[in-house]
XYZ file of C-alpha atoms in Angstrom:
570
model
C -4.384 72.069 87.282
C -3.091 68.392 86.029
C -6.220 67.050 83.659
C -5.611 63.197 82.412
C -8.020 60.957 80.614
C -8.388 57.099 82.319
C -10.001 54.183 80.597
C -11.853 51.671 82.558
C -11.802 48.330 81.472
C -14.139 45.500 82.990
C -11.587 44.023 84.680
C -9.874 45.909 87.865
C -6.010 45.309 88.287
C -4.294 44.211 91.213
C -1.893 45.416 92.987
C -3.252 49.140 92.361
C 0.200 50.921 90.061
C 0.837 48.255 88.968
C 3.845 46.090 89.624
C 7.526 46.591 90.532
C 10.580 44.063 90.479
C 11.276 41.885 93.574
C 15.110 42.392 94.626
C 15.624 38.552 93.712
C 18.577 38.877 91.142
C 17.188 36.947 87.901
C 17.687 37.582 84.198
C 13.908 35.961 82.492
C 13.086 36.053 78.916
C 11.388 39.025 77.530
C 12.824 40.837 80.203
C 10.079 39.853 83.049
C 10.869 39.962 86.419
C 9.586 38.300 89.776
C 7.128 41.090 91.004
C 7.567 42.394 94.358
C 5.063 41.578 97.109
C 6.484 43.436 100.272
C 3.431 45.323 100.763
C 0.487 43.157 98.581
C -0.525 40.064 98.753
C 0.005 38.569 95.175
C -1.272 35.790 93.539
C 0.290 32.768 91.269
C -2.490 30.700 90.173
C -2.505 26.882 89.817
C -3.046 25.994 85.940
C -5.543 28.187 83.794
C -6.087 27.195 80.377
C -7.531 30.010 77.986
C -9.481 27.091 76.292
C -11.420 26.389 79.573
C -12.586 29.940 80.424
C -13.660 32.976 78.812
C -11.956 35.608 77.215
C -12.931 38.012 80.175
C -11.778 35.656 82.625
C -8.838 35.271 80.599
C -8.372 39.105 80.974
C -9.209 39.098 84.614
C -6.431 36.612 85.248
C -4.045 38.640 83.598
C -4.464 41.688 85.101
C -4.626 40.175 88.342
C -2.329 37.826 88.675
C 1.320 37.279 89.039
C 0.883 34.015 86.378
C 0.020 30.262 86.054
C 1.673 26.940 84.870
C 1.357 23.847 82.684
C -0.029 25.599 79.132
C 1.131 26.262 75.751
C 2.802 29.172 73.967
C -0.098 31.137 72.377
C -2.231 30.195 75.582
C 0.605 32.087 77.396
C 0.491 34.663 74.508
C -3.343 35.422 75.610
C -2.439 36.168 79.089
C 0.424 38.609 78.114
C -1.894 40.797 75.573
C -3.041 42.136 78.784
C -0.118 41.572 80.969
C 3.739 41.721 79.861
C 4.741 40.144 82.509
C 2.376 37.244 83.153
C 4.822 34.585 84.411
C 4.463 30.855 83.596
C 5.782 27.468 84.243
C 6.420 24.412 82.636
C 5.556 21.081 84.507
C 7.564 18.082 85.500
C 7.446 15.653 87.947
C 10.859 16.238 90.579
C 11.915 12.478 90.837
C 9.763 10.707 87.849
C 9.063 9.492 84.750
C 5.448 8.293 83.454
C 5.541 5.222 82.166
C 4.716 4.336 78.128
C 1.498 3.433 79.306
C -0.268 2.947 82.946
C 0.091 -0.379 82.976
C 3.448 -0.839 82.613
C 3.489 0.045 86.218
C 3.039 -2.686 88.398
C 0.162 -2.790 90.761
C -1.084 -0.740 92.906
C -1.616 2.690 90.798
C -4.241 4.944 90.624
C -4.441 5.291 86.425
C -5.834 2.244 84.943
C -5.578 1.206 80.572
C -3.132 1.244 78.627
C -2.833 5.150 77.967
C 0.261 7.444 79.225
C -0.346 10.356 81.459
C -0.154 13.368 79.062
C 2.256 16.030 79.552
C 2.091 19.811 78.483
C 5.126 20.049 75.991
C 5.995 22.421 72.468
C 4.951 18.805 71.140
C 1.228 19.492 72.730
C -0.621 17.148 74.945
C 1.732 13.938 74.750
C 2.902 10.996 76.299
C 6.438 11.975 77.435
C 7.895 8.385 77.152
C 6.740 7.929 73.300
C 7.259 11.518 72.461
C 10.599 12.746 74.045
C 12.160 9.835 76.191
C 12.772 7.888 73.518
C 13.777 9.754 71.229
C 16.201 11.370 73.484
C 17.740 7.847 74.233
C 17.952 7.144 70.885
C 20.393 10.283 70.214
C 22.803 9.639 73.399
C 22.910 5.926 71.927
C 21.366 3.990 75.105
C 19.343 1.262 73.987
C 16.366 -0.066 75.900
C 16.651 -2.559 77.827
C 20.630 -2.073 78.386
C 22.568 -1.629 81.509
C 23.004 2.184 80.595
C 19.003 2.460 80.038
C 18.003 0.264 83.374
C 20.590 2.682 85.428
C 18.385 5.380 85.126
C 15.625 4.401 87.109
C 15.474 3.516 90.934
C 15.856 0.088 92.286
C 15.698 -1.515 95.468
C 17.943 -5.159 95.976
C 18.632 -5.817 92.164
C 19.255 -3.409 89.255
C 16.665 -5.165 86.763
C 13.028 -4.026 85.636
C 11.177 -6.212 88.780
C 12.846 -4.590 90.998
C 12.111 -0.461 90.168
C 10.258 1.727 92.147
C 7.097 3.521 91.384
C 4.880 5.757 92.245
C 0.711 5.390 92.817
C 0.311 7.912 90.022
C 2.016 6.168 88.382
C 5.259 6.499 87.246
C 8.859 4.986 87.697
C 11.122 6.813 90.518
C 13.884 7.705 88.866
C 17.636 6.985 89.836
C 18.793 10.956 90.541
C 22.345 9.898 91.011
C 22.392 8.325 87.517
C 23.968 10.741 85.016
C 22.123 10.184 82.319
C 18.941 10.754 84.115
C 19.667 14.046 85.364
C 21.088 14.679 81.807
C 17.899 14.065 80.122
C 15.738 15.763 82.988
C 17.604 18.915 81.911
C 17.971 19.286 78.966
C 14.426 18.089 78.114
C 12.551 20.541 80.755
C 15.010 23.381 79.620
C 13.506 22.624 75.934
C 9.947 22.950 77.073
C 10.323 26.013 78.693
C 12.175 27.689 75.562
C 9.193 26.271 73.147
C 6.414 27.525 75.605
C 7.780 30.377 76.712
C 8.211 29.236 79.997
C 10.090 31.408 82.952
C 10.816 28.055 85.135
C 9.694 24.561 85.817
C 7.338 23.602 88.583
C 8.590 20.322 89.434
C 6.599 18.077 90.898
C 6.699 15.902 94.496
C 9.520 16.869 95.434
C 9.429 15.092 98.473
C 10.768 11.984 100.502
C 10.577 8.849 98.279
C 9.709 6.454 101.368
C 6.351 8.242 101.462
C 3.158 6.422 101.652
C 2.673 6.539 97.639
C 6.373 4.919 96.544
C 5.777 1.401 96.406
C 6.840 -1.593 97.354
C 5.277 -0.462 100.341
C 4.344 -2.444 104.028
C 0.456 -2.355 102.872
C 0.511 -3.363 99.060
C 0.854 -7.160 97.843
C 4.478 -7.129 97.997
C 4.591 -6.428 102.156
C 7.567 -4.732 102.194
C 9.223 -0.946 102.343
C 11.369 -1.102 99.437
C 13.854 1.144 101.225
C 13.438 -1.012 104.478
C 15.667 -3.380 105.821
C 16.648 -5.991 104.736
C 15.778 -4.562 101.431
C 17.198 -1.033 100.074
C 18.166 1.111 97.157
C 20.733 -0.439 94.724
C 24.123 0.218 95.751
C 23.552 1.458 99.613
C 25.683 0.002 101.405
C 24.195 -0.537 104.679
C 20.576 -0.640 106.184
C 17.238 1.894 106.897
C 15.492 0.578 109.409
C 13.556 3.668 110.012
C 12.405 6.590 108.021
C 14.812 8.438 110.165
C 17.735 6.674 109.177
C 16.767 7.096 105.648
C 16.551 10.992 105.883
C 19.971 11.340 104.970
C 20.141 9.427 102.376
C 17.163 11.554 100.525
C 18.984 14.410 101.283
C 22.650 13.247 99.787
C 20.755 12.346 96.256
C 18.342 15.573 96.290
C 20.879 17.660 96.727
C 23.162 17.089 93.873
C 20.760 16.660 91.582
C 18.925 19.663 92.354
C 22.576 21.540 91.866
C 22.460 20.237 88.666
C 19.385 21.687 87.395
C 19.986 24.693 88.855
C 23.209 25.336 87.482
C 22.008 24.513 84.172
C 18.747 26.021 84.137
C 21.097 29.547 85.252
C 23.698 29.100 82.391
C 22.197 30.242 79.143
C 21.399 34.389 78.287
C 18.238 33.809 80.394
C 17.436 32.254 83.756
C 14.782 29.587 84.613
C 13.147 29.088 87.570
C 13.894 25.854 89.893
C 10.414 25.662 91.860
C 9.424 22.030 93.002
C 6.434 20.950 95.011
C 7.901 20.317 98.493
C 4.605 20.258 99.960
C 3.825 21.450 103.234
C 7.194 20.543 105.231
C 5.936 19.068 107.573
C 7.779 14.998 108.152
C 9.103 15.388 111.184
C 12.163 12.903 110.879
C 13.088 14.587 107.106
C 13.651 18.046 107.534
C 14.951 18.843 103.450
C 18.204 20.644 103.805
C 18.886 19.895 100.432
C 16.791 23.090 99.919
C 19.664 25.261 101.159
C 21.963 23.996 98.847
C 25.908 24.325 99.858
C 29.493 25.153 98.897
C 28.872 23.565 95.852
C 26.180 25.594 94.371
C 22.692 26.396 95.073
C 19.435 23.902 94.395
C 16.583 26.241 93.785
C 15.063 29.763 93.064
C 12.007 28.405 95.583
C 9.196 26.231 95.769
C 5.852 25.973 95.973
C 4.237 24.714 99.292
C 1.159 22.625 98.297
C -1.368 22.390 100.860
C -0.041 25.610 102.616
C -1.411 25.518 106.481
C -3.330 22.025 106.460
C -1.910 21.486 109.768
C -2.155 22.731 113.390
C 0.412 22.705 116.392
C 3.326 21.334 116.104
C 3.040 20.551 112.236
C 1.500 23.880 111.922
C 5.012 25.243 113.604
C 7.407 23.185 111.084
C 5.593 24.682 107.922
C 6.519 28.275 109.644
C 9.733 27.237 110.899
C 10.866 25.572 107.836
C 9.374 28.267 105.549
C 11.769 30.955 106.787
C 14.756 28.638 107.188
C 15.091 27.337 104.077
C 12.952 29.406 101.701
C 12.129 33.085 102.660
C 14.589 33.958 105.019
C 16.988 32.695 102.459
C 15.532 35.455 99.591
C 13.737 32.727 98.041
C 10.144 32.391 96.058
C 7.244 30.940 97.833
C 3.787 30.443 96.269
C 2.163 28.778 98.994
C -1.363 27.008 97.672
C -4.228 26.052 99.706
C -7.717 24.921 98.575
C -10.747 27.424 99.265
C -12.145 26.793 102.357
C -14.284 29.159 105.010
C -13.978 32.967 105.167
C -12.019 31.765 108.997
C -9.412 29.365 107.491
C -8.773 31.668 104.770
C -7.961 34.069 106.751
C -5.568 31.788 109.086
C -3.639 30.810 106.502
C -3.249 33.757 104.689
C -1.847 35.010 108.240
C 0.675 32.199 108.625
C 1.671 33.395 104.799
C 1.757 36.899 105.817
C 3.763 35.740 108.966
C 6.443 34.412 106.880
C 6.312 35.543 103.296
C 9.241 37.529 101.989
C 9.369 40.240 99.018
C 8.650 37.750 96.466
C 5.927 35.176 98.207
C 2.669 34.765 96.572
C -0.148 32.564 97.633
C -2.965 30.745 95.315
C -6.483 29.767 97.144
C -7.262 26.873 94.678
C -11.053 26.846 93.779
C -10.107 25.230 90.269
C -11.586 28.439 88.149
C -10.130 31.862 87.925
C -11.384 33.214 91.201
C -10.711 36.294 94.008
C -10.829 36.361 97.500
C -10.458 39.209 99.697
C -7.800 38.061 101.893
C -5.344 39.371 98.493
C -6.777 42.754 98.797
C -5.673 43.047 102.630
C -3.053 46.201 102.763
C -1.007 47.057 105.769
C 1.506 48.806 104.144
C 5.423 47.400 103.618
C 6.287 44.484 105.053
C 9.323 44.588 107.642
C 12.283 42.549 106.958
C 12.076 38.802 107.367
C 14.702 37.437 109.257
C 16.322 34.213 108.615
C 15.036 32.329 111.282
C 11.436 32.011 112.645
C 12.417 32.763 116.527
C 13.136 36.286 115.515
C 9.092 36.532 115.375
C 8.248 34.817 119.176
C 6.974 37.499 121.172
C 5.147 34.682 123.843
C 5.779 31.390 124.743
C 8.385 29.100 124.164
C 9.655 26.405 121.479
C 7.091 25.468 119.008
C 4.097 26.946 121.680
C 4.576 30.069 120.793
C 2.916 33.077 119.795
C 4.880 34.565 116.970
C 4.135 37.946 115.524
C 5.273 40.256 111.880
C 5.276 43.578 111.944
C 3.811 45.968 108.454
C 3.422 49.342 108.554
C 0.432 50.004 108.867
C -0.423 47.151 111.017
C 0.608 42.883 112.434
C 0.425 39.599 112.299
C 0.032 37.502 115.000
C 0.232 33.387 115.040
C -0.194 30.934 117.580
C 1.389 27.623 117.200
C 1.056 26.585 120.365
C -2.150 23.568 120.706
C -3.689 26.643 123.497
C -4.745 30.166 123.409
C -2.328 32.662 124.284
C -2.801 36.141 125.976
C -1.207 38.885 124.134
C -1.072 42.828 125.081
C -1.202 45.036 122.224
C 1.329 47.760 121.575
C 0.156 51.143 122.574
C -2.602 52.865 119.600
C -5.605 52.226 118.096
C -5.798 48.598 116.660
C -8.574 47.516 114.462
C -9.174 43.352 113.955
C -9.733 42.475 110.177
C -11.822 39.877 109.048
C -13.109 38.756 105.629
C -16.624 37.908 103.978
C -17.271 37.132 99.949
C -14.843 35.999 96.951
C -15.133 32.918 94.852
C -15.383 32.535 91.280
C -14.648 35.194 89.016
C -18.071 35.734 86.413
C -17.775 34.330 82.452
C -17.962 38.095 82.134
C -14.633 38.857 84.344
C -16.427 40.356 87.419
C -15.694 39.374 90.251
C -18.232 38.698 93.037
C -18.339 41.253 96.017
C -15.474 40.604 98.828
C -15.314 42.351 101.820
C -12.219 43.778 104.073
C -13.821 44.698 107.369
C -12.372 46.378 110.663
C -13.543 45.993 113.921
C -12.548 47.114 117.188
C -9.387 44.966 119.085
C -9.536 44.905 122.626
C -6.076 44.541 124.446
C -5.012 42.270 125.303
C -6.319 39.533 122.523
C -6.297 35.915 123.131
C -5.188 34.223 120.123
C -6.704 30.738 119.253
C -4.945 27.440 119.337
C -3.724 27.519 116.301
C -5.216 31.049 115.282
C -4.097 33.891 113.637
C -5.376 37.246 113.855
C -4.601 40.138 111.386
C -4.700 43.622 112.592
C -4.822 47.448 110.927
C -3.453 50.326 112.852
C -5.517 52.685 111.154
C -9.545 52.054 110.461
C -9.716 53.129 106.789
C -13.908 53.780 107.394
C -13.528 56.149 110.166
C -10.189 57.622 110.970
C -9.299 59.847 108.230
C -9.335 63.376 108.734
C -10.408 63.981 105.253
C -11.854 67.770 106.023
C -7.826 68.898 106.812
C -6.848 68.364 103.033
C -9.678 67.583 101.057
C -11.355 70.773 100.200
C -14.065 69.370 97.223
C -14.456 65.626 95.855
C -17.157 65.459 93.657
C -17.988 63.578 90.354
C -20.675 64.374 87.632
C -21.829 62.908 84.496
C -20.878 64.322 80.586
C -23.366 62.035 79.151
C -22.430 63.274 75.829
C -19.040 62.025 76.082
C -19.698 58.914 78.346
C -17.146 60.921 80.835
C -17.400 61.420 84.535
C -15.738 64.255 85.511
C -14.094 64.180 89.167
C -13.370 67.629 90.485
C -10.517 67.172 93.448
C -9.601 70.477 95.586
C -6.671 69.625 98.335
C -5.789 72.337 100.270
C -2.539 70.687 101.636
C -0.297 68.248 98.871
C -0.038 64.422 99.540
C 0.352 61.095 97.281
C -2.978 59.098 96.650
C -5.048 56.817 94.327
C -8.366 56.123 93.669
C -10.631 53.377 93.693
C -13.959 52.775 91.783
C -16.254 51.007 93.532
C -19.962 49.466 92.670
C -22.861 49.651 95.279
C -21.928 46.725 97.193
C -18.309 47.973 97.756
C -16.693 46.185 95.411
C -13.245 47.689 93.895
C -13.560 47.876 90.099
C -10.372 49.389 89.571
C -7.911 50.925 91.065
C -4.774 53.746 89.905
C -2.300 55.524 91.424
C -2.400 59.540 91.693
C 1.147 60.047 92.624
C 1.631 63.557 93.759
C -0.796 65.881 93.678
C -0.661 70.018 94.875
C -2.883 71.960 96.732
C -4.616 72.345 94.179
C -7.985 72.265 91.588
C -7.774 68.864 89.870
C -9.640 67.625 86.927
C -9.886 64.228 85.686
C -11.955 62.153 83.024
C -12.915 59.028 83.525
C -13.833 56.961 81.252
C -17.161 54.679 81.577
C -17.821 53.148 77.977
C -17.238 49.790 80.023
C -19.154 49.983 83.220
C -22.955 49.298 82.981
C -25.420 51.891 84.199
C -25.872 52.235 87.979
C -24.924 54.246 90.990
C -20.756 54.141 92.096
C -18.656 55.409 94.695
C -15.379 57.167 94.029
C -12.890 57.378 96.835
C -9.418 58.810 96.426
C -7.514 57.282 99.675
C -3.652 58.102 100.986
C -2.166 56.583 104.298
C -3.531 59.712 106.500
C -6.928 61.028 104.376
C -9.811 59.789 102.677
C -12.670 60.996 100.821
C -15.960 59.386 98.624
C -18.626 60.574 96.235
C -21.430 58.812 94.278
C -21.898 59.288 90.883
C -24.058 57.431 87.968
C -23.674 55.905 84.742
C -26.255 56.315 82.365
């Protein structure tokens, strides 16, 4: 007989057991780790501040996600009452600096006055220039104004103040072959991470500096591309006429100076995290090799891909393509971030992530609060291996019209690329379609509102959508367990006296389970691991000082058996 007491708190915890370490190799602070996603779907949330949000949603977040970015130490501190290993990471733009104030900037930009852009720092909510460029010049020596000092930033034609480069935001593009630049950007985002407890730094736009927001641009005042012939960047010898021919030259300056950080953000007792915003990889003339790094050392840990599946077709194929190549298939960290949209798109784009995402991938539907969807509770066991390059995965079609498909366990993935629908014969078996209905924002008191994992019927063959993605279960949860085989008794009953339930389990065969708690509309509560259980009488106690009265359904679930009860709360 094994007899264990559980405590329920309001918020559930995902993935159900708990987390395990992702094989990525990486020392962190406190001894936290990357958690492994090969069979859940984890999530790494855009900024939450504790300040914002109540302390339920506070707890909700940290039992149920992976972690966040841009916040202090004790805000951190909040999240890891509940959660050890709640990750978190500082911010910095990739290429940047904000100016003293928005108007130092020339026109165009998109922040007017005088103020600077504030920054998340051990120093609080600051101006960076005031509050830890200048200082930091003044101990290297570099006056403002000086050769040394005007070096640092990006120029096109002349090396002199009129002729930088900046951003809409704004803020100056910085020079990343200059020494001193990539000097200060390290050693000043290695110092924010160590004051707020930081595991890495997300680091921001990290993406080709001839993009519409870099100006002098074709459209603004000045009527020019500032990389453009005849103008160009300082010291290029030579002319861009095309975005094309500037590719290259992006690449030659990222790639350094992402070796740099890397190799210092990996040489202390502890590792940081490289991540920068590389967007959704999708420019067809700069493809950003600089990712992969070379003989010379590596450039990141991974990245986050904002905007995760905006595109269809052929753009639709280079996010995929370029995913694997020089992110997942390489062992590297995706969080790939898209904002909420329908219960259909969701579930597209969580399929291209599932398509592509490696042991440690996590994605983030953006809603701007502490939400949950129910595309992260959709389980088809472990993952198989990713390979390093996306045409592993075509199983129709041809170049980037394909139909490409991932095999889990328990289930598949199936994406179309290609701008038609493709035909597609499923393997032999029962297959069951999922789709998706509920989620959004999480309550002020941490509950989250119903979601829904449904299976329906697939009929072979399927004809996948231009553009579509299906999802598909080998086994239907609802209806194919043969619960009657090993389940002898499940039933649950009220010691009002204690606020217990007591669940009385009989199996007449052993197996490995866990249970879920669920209220009247289906939603999971919480969730534990059994383990291994006997053929055998088993007793637990539950605990319910935390769940309002009402009516709730028990299940205890493995991958071949299932069986429910009601039972009340007084």
């Amino acid at each position: 007989m094994l007899c264990s007491a559980l405590a329920f708190c309001q918020s559930p915890t995902w993935p159900p057991g708990g987390t395990t370490p992702s094989p990525y190799a990486i020392s962190l602070d406190g001894g936290r780790f990357l958690p492994s996603t090969k069979r859940w779907n984890l999530v790494w949330s855009d900024q939450i501040v504790p300040n914002w949000v109540s302390a339920a949603q506070v707890e909700f977040a940290a039992q149920n996600y992976v972690g966040t970015q841009k916040i202090f130490a004790n805000q951190v501190g909040q999240f890891r009452q509940f959660n050890s290993n709640f990750l978190c990471l500082s911010y910095h733009l990739a290429v940047g600096l904000n100016p003293a104030d928005n108007a130092d900037c020339p026109l165009p930009h998109g922040n007017p006055g005088e103020n600077p852009i504030g920054v998340v720092t051990p120093a609080g909510y600051v101006g960076e220039y005031a509050t830890h460029f200048q200082p930091w010049l003044a101990v290297q020596g570099i006056a403002e104004g000086s050769p040394s000092f005007e070096q640092m930033f990006q120029h096109y034609d002349l090396p002199d103040q009129a002729h930088r480069v900046w951003h809409h935001d704004p803020y100056w593009l910085m020079n990343l072959a200059d020494a001193n630049w990539r000097k200060y950007q390290s050693e000043t985002t290695i110092s924010w991470m160590k004051g707020n407890q930081n595991e890495g730094t997300f680091f921001d736009v990290a993406v080709e500096t001839y993009a519409y927001f870099y100006h002098p641009r074709s459209n603004d005042p000045t009527g020019f591309n500032w990389w453009q012939a005849p103008h160009g960047p300082v010291g290029f010898v030579g002319q861009f006429p095309s975005p094309d021919a500037f590719a290259p030259w992006q690449n030659q300056h990222y790639l350094p100076y992402f070796q740099k950080l890397y190799t210092d953000f990996h040489a202390g007792a502890n590792d940081y995290l490289v991540m920068p915003n590389v967007d959704q990889l999708v420019t067809t003339v700069y493809d950003p090799i600089w990712l992969d790094g070379d003989a010379n050392g590596e450039t990141v840990d991974g990245a986050m891909m904002e905007g995760f599946g905006d595109y269809t077709g052929f753009d639709m194929w280079l996010t995929l393509d370029r995913s694997v190549r020089h992110l997942t298939g390489r062992g590297k960290a995706l969080i790939a971030q898209w904002y909420a949209s329908g219960a259909a798109e969701r579930l597209r784009r969580t399929g291209m992530y599932m398509l592509v995402k490696n042991e440690n991938s996590y994605l983030n539907i953006q809603a701007g609060d502490v939400s949950w969807w129910p595309e992260y509770e959709i389980d088809l066991g472990e993952q198989s291996p990713i390979p390093t390059h996306l045409d592993a995965l075509r199983v129709a079609g041809s170049g980037w019209e394909s139909l490409w498909r991932r095999d889990y366990a328990q289930g598949m993935v199936l994406c179309n690329t290609a701008d038609t629908p493709i035909s597609y014969g499923l393997p032999a078996g029962d297959w069951f379609e999922i789709e998706t209905s509920g989620g959004g924002p999480v309550g002020q008191n941490g509950v989250p509102p119903p979601s829904v994992v449904s299976l329906s019927d697939a009929p072979s063959p399927v004809i996948v959508a231009a553009s579509g993605c299906q999802i598909f279960s080998k086994t239907n949860t609802t209806a194919n367990h043969e619960a009657g085989k090993k389940v002898e008794k499940f039933r649950a009953y009220t010691k009002a006296s204690a606020n217990l339930i007591q669940v009385e389990l009989v199996l007449n065969e052993a197996g490995r389970g866990f249970f879920e708690l669920c209220d009247a509309s289906g939603r999971i509560l919480q969730q534990f691991v059994a383990g291994e259980l006997a053929a055998a009488s088993h007793f637990i106690d539950l605990e319910t000082c935390h769940l309002p009265a009402g009516i709730y359904v028990l299940r205890f679930k493995s991958r071949h058996y299932e069986a429910a009860c009601k039972m009340c709360v007084y």
